Coordinates of C-alpha atoms and ligand atoms in Angstrom, one line a residue:
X1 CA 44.1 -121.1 -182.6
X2 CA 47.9 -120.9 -181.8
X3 CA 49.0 -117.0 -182.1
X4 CA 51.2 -116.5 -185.2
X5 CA 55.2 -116.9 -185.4
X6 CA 56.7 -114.0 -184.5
X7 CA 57.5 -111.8 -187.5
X8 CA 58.9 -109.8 -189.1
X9 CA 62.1 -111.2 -188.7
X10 CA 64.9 -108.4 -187.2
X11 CA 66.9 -106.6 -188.7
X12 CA 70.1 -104.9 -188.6
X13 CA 70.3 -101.3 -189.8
X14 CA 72.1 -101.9 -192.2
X15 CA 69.8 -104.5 -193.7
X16 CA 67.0 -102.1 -193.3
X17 CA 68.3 -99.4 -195.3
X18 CA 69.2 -102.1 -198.0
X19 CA 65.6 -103.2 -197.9
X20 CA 63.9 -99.3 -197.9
X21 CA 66.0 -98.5 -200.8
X22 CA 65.1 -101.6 -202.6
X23 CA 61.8 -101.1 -201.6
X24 CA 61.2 -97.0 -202.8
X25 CA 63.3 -97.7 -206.1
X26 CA 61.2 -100.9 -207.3
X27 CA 57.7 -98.8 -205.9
X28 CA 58.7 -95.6 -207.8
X29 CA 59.6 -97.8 -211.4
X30 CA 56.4 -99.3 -211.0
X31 CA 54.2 -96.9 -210.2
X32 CA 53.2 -98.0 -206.8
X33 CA 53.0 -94.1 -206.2
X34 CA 50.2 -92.0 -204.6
X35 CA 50.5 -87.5 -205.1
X36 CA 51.8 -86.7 -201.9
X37 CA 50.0 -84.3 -199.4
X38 CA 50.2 -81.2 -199.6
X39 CA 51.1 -81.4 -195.4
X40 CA 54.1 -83.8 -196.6
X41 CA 55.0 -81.5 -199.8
X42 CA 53.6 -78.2 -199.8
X43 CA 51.8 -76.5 -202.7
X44 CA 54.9 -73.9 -202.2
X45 CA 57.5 -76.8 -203.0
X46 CA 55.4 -78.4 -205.8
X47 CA 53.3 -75.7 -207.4
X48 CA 52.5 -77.8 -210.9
X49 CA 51.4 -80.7 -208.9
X50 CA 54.2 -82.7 -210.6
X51 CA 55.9 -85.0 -207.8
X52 CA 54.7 -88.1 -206.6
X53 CA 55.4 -90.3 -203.9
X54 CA 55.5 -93.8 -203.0
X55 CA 52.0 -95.2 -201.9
X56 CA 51.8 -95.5 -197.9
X57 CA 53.1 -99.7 -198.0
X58 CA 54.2 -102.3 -195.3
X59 CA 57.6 -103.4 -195.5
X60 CA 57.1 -106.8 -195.1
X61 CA 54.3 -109.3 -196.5
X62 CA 51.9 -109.6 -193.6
X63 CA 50.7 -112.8 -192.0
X64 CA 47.4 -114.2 -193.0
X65 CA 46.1 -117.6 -192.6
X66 CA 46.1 -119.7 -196.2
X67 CA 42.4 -121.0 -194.8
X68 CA 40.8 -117.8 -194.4
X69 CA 42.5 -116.0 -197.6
X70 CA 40.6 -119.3 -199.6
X71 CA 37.7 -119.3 -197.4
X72 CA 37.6 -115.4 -198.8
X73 CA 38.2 -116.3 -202.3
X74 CA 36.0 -118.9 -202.1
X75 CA 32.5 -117.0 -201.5
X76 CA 33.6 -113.9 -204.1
X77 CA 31.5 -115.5 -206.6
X78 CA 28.5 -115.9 -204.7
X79 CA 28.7 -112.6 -203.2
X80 CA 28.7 -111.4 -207.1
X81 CA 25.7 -113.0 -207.2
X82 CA 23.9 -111.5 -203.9
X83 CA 24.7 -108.1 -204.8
X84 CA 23.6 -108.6 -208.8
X85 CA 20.2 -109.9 -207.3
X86 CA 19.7 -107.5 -204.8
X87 CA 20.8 -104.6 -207.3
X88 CA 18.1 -106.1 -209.5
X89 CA 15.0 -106.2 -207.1
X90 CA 13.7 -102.6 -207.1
X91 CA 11.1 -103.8 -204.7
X92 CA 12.7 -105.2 -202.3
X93 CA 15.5 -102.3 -202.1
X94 CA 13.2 -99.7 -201.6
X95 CA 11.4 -101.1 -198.6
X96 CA 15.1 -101.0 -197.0
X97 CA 15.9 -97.6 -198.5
X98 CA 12.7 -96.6 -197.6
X99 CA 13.8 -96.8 -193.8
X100 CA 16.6 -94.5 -194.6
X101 CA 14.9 -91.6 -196.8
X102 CA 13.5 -89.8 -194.1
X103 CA 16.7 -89.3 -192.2
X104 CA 19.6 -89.5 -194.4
X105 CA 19.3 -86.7 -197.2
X106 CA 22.0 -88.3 -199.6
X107 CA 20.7 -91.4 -199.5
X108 CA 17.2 -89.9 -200.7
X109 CA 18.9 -88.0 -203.3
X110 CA 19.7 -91.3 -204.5
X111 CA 16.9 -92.5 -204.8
X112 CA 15.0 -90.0 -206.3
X113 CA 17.6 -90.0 -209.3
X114 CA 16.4 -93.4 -209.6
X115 CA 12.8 -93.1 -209.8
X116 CA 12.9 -90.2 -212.0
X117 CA 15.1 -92.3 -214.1
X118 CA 12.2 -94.9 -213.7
X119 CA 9.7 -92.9 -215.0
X120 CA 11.4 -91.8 -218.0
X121 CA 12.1 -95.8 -218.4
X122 CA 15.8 -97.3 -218.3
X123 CA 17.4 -97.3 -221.4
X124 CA 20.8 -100.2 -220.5
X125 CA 19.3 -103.3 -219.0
X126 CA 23.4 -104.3 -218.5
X127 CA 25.3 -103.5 -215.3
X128 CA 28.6 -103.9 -214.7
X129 CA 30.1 -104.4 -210.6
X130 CA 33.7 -104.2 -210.0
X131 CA 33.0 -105.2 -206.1
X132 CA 35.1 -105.4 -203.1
X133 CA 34.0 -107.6 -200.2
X134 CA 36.6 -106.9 -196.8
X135 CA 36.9 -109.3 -194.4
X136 CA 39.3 -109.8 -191.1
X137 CA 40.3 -112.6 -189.4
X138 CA 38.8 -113.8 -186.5
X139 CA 38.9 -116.3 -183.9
X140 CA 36.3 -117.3 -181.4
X141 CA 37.6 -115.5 -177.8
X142 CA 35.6 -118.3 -176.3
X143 CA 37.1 -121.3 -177.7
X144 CA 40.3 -121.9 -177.9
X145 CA 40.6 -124.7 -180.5
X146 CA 38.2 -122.9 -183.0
X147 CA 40.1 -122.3 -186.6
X148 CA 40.4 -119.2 -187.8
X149 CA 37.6 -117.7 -190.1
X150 CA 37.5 -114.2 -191.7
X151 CA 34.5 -112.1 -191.2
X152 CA 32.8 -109.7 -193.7
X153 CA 33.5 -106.3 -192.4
X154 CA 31.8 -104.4 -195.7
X155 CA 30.8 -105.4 -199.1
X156 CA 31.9 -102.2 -201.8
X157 CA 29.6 -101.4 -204.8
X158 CA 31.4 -98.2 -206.0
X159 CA 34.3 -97.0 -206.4
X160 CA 36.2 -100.2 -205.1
X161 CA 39.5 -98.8 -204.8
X162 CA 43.5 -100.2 -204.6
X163 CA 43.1 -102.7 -207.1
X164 CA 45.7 -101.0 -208.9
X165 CA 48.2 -100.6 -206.4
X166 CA 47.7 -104.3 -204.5
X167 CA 49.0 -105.8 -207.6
X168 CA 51.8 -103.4 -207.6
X169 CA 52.5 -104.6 -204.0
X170 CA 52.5 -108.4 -204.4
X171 CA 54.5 -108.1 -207.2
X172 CA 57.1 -105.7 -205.0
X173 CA 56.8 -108.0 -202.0
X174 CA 57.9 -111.1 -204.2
X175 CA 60.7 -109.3 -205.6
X176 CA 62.2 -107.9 -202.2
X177 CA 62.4 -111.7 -201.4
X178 CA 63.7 -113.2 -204.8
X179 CA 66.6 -110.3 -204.0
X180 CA 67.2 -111.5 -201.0
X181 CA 66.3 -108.2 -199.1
X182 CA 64.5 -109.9 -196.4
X183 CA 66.9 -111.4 -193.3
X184 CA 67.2 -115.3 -193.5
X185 CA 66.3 -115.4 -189.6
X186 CA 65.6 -118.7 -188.4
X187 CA 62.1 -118.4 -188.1
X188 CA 61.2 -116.5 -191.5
X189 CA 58.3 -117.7 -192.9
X190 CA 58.5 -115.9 -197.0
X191 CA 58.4 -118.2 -199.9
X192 CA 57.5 -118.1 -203.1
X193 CA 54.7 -120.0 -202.3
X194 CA 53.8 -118.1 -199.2
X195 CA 52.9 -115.1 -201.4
X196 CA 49.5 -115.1 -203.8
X197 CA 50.2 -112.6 -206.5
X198 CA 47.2 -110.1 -206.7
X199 CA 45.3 -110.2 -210.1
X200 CA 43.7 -107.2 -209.2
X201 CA 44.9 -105.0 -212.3
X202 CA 43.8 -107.8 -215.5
X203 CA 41.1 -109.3 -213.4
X204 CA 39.3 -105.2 -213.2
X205 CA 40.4 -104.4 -216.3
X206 CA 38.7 -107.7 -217.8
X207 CA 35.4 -107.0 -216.1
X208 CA 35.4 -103.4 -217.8
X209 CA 36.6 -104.9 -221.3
X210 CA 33.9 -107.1 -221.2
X211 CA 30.9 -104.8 -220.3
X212 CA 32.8 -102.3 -223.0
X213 CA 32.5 -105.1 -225.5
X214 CA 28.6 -106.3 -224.8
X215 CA 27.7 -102.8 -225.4
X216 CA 29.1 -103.5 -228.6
X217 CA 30.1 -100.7 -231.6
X218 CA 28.6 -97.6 -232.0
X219 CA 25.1 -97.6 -234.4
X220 CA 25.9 -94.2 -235.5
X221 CA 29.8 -95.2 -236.4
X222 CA 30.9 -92.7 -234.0
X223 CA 34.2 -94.0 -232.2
X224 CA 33.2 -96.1 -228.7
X225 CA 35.0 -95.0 -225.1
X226 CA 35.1 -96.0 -221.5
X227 CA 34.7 -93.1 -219.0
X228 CA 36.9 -92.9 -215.5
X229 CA 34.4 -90.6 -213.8
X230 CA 37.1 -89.1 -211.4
X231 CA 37.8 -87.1 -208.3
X232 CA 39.6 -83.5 -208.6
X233 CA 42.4 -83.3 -207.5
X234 CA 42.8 -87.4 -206.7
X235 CA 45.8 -88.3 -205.0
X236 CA 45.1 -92.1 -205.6
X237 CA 45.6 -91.8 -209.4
X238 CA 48.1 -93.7 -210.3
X239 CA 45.8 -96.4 -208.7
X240 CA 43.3 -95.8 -211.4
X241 CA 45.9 -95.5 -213.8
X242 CA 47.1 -99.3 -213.8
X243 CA 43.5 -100.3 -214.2
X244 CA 43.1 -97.9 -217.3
X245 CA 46.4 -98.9 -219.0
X246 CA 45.8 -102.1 -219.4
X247 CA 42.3 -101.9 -220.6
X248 CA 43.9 -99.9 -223.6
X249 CA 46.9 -101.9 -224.1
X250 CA 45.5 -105.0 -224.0
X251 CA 41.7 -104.6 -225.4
X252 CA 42.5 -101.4 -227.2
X253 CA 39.9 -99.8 -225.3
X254 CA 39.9 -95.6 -225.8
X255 CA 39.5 -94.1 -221.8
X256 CA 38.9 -90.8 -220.9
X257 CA 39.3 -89.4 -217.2
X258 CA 36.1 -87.1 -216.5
X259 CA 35.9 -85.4 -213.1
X260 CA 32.9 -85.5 -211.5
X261 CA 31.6 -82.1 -211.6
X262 CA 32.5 -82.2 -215.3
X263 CA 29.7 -84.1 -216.9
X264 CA 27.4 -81.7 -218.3
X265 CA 30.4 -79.7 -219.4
X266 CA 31.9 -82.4 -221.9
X267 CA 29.1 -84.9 -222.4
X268 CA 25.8 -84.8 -224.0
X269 CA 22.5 -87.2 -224.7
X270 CA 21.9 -87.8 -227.9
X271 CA 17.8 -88.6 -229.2
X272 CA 18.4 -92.3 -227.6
X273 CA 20.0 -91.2 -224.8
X274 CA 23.4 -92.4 -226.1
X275 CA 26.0 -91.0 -223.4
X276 CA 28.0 -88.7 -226.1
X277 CA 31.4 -87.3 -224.6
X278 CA 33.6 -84.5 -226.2
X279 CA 36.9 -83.7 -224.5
X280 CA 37.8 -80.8 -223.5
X281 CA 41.4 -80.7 -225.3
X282 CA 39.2 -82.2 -228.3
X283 CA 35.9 -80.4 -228.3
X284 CA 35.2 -81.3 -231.7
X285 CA 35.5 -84.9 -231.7
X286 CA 33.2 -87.2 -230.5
X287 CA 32.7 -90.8 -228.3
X288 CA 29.8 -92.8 -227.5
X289 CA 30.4 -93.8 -224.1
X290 CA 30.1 -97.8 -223.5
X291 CA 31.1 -97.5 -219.7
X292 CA 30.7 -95.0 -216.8
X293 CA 33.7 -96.2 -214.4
X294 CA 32.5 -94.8 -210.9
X295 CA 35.8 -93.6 -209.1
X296 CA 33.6 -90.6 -207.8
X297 CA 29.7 -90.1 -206.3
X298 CA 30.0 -92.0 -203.1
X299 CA 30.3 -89.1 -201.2
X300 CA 27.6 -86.5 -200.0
X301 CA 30.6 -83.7 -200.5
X302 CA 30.8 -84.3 -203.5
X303 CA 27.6 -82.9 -204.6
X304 CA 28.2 -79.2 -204.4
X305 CA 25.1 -78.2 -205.8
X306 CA 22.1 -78.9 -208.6
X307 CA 24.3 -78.9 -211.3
X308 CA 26.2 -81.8 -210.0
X309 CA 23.1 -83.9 -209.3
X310 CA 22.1 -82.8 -212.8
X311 CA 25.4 -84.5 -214.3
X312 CA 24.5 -87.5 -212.0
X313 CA 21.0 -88.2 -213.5
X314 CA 22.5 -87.4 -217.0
X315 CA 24.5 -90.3 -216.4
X316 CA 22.1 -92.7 -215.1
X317 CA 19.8 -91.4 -217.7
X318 CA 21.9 -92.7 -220.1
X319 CA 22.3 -95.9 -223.0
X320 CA 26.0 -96.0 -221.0
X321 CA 26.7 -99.1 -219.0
X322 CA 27.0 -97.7 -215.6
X323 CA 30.1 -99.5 -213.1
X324 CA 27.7 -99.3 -210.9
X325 CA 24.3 -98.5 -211.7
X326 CA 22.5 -96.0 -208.7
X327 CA 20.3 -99.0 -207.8
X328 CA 23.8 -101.2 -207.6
X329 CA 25.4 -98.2 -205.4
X330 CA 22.3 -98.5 -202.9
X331 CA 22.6 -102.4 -202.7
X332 CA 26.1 -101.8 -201.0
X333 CA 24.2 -99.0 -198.1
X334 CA 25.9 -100.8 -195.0
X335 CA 21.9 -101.0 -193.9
X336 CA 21.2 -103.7 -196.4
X337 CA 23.9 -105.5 -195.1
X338 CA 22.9 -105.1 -192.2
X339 CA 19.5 -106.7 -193.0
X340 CA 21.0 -109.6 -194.5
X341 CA 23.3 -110.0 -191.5
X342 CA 21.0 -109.7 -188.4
X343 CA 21.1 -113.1 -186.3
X344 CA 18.1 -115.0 -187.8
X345 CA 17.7 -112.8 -190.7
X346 CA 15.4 -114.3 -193.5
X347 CA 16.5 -112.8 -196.4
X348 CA 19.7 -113.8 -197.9
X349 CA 17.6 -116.8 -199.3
X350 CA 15.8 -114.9 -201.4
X351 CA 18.3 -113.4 -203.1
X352 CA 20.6 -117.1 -202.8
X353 CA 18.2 -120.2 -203.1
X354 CA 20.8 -122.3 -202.8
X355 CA 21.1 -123.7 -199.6
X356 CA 25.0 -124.7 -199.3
X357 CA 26.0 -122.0 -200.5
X358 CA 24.1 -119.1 -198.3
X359 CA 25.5 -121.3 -195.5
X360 CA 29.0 -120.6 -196.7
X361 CA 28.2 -116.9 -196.7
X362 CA 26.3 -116.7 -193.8
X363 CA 29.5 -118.3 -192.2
X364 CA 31.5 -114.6 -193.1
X365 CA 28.8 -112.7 -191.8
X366 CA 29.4 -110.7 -188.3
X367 CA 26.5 -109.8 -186.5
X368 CA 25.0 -106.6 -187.1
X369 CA 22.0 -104.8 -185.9
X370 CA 19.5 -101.7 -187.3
X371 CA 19.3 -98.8 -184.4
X372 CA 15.3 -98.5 -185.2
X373 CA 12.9 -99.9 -182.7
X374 CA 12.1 -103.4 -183.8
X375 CA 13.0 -106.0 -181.5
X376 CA 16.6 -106.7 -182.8
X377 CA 17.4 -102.4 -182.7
X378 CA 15.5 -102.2 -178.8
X379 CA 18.3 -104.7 -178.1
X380 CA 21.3 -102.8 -180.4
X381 CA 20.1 -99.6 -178.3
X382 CA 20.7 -100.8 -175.2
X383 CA 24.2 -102.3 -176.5
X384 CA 25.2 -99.2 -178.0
X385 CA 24.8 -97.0 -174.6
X386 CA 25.9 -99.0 -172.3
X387 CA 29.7 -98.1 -171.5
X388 CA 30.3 -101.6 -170.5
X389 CA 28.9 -103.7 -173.7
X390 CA 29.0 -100.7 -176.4
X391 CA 33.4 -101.2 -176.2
X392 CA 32.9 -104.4 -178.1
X393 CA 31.0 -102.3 -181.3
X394 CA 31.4 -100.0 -183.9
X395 CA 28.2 -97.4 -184.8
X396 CA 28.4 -97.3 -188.8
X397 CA 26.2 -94.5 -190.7
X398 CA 25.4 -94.8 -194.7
X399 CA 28.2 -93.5 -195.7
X400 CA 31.5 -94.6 -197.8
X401 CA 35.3 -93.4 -198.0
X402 CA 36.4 -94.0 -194.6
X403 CA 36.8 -91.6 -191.7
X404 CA 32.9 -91.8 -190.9
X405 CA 32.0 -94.6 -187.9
X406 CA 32.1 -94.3 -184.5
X407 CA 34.3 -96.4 -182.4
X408 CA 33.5 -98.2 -178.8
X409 CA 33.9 -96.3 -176.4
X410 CA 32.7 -93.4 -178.0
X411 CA 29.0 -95.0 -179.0
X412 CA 27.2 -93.8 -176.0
X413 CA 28.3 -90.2 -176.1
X414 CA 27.7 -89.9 -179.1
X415 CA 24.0 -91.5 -178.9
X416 CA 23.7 -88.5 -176.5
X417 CA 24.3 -86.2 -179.0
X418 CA 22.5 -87.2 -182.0
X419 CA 18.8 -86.9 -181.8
X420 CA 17.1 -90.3 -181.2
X421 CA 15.1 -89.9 -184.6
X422 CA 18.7 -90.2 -186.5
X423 CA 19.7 -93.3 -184.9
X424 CA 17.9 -96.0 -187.4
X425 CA 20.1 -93.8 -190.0
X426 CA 23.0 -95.8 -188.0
X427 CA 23.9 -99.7 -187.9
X428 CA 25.8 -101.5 -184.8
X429 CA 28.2 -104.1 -185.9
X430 CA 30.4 -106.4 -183.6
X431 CA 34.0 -105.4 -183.9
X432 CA 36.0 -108.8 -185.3
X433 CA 39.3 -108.7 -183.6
X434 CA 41.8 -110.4 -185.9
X435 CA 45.3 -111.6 -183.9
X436 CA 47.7 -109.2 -183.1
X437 CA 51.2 -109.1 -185.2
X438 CA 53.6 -106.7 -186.0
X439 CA 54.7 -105.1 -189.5
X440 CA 56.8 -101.6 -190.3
X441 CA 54.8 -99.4 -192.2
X442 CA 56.5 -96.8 -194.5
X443 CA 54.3 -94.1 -195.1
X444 CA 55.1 -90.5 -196.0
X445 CA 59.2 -90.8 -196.5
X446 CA 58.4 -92.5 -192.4
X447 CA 59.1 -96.0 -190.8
X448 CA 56.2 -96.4 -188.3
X449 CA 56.9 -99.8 -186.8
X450 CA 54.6 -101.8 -184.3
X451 CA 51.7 -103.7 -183.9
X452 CA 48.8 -103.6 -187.0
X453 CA 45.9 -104.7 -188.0
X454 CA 44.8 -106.3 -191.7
X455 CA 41.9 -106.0 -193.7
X456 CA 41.8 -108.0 -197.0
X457 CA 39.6 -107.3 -199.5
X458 CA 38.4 -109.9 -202.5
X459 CA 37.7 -108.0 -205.8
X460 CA 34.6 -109.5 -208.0
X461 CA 33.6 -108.9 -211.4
X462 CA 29.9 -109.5 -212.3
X463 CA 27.7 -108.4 -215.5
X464 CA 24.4 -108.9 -215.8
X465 CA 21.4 -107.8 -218.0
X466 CA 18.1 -107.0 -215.9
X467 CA 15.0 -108.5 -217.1
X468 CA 11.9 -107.1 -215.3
X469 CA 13.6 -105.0 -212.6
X470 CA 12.3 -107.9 -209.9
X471 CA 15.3 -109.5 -209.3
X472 CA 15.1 -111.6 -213.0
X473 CA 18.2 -111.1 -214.1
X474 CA 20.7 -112.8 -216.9
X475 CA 24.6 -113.3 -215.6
X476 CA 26.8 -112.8 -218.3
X477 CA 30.3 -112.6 -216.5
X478 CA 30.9 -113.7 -212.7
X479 CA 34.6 -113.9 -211.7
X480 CA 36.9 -113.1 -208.7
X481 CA 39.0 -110.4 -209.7
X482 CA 42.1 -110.3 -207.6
X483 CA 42.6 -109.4 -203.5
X484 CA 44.1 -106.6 -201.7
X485 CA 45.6 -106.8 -198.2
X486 CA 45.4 -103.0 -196.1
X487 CA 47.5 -102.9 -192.9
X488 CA 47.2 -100.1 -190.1
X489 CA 48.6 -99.7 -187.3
X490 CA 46.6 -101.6 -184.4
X491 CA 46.3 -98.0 -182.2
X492 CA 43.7 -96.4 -185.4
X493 CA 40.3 -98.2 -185.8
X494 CA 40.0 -96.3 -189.2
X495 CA 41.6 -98.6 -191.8
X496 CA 41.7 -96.6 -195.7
X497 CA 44.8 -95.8 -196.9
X498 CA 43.5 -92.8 -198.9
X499 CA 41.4 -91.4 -196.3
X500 CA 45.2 -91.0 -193.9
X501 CA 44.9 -94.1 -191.5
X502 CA 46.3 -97.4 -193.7
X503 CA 49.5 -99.2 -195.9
X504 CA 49.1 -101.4 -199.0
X505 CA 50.3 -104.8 -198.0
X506 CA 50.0 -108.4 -199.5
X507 CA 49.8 -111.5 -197.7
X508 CA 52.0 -114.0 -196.7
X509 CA 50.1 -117.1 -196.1
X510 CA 50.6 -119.1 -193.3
X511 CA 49.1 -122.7 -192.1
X512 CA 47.5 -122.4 -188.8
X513 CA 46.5 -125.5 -186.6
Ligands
ADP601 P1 34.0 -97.3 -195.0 O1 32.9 -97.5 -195.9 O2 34.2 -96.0 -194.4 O3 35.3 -98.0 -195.6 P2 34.0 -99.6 -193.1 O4 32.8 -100.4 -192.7 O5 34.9 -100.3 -194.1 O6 33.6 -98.2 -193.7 O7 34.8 -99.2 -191.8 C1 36.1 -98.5 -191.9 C2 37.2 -99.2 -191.1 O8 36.8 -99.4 -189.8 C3 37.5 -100.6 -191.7 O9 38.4 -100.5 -192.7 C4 38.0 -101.3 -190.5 O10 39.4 -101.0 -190.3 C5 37.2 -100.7 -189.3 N1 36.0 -101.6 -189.1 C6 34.8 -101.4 -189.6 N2 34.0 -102.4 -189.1 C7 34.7 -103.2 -188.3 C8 34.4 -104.3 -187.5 N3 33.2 -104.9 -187.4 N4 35.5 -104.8 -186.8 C9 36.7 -104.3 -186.8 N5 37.0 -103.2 -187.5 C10 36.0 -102.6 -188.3
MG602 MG1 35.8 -99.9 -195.9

């Protein structure tokens, strides 16, 4: 493929500070805002908590080719339907969380809220995803002509995060160009047409109206609610708060924010095991939760202590619908996609009869390989230690939120140190390596300018009603909802914006040969 044009276009200083001061003043007035740091503002300066900042954004649209953003779009449906089957075949999970149990204690936690939730019997056959599959560009190193593709580097099953903000940042991209903000240099590639404007915000707020509405009014003619199970404090709120504003203004949905280690304080189960929420600045009053939004849960640190688990199982317990379900948070462990994505693997078939159109997601698949000692893990092992070969991988354990893989060079060493009984707790993925360009990245009142790095995600929206906890399952809603485009800066492997290493971007499509 031919390199991209060279971009961003120069600028004089003057035009910069014309375009920064566009930039904060439009980001500000529309919320594209994160709470700042406490390193950039310190608890001293804001003791209430009361400033904000803008989010961590790119100045300029990045480049992305217009084949692999609808290549991405293209397979978001399908992949609704992947993760809805394999969320829906107990049996078939737990032989791949069963490989984990033994050596990853959060992942058994898990799954023991599950089967005592199974025992008991579930109670809301409907789940609701609001999913996130990333991708990067790549081209093939070995042949030149070979077109661009983009490459799956996760698929998210909670807590799917920046849908808020991306549409924020298309929208604030488009209107730094219709203001004329960015130079007119020769070879400037922004249009109007260059830039997709990111759905993100309706299409996650649709998928939530929609699950809110099949659980249908209350029996007991109490007043119905969605729940934002949060994170406390949560920096990324405002994030959350696009999503939540529109499901009120335009469904009229009630929403409550409950922080995680929260639940038993302010909800209760009634004899059916209707999810019953008082809040706190309300205690008499009472909602029947339709929806538990996961913003929180993915992380082992977030589980202090019984209690919390105890607020988890309440939940999953419960007549709720849960965005997602615990079975639908274990079908997104990086080790099932792992299985799915090993060279030869047989099982994305069973989950996606249809022959075309496995094909077309087998295409976004890199290759990835378990750490355990079948054939295909023997062979990862010796990859992974080996100075030479392990600079072309990344070592990925179960784990979500960013700030957790291991990178390259630093596979073997690490191997060294971790006992070889964890290592099947670990997969090894081929690092995609999308073309280098260049962006200026405005993050924390700084311009960091140079080469990055992009990562776009495609949101999905999928509900479905489980029939016998085999994999029969009923599809009620299946839609792309929206993209996201994250930039870093090409020197950090680490790519989320929340966990300190990324910028908000949007793309700027481009036609490559
Ligand atoms: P997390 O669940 O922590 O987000 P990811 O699998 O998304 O884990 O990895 C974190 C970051 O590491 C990504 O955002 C990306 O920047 C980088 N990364 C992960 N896998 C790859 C890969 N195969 N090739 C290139 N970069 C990768
Ligand atoms: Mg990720």
């Amino acid at each position: 493929m031919a390199t991209y044009p060279e971009y961003p276009p120069d600028q004089s200083d003057e035009e910069q500070k014309y375009l920064l001061t566009s930039l904060k003043d439009w980001s500000i007035a529309h919320g594209l805002a994160v709470r700042p740091t406490t390193t950039y503002v310190s608890a001293e300066i804001d003791p209430s908590g009361a400033l904000a900042t803008t989010a961590p954004v790119t100045l300029f649209p990045s480049l992305f080719p217009r084949v692999c953003f609808e290549q991405a779009k293209s397979v978001a449906q399908d992949y609704n339907e992947l993760y809805s089957a394999i969320a829906s075949d107990e049996e078939w999970l737990k032989q791949t969380v069963e490989e984990l149990v033994d050596i990853d204690d959060f992942i058994a936690q898990l799954w023991k809220v599950h089967l005592a939730v199974k025992q008991q019997g579930y109670v809301q056959p409907l789940n609701l995803g609001l999913f996130r599959s990333d991708y990067m560009v790549h081209t093939d190193p070995a042949n030149a002509q070979s077109r661009p593709c983009v490459k799956q580097v996760e698929f998210n099953t909670i807590a799917s995060s920046f849908g808020g903000l991306s549409t924020q940042v298309s929208a604030l991209h488009k209107y730094l160009f219709t203001v004329g903000a960015y130079p007119e240099a020769p070879l400037s590639v922004i249009s109007d047409a260059a830039l997709p404007e990111s759905t993100s915000v309706p299409g996650l707020a649709m998928g939530m109206a929609k699950a809110h509405e099949a659980y249908g009014p209350s029996k007991d003619g109490l007043a119905t609610c969605v729940l934002f199970l949060v994170q406390d404090p949560e920096r990324n709120v405002f994030d959350q708060r696009h999503v939540e504003y529109v499901l009120n203004k335009n469904y009229g949905v009630k929403t409550f924010r409950l922080p995680f280690g929260k639940v038993l304080n302010d909800t209760k189960l009634d004899a059916d095991r209707k999810l019953v929420y008082s809040p706190p600045h309300a205690p008499s009053k009472q909602f029947e939760v339709t929806l538990v939004y996961f913003r929180a849960g993915y992380s082992p640190a977030e589980y202090q202590n019984q209690r919390d688990w105890d607020g988890r199982l309440q939940i999953e317990r419960s007549a709720a619908i849960k965005c997602p379900s615990i079975l639908t948070q274990l079908a997104g462990t990086k080790k099932v996609q792992q299985v799915l994505a090993t060279p030869h693997s047989p099982h994305l078939k069973r989950f996606l009869p249809d022959e075309a159109r496995a094909a077309e997601l087998l295409k976004t698949f890199a290759p990835i390989y378990p750490m355990d000692k079948s054939e295909a893990g023997e062979e990862a092992r010796k990859l992974a230690q080996d100075p030479e070969t392990a600079v072309r991988y990344v070592l990925k354990p179960q784990r979500e939120g960013g700030g957790n893989n291991v990178y390259r060079k630093a596979i073997p060493r690490f191997l060294k140190d971790t006992p070889e009984t964890h290592w099947p707790a670990h997969i090894l993925m081929e690092m995609i390596e999308p073309p280098a360009q260049s962006n200026v990245i405005f993050r924390n009142g700084e311009l960091q300018k140079g080469g990055v790095i992009c990562e776009l995600g495609i949101y999905g929206a999928c509900l479905w009603r489980d029939e016998d906890g085999k994999g029969k399952r009923e599809i009620l809603e299946n839609f792309e909802a929206g993209y996201l485009l994250r930039t870093k800066g090409c020197g950090s492997e680490e790519g989320g914006v929340a966990a300190g290493f990324g910028s908000v971007d949007s793309a700027c499509l481009i036609d490559v040969d």
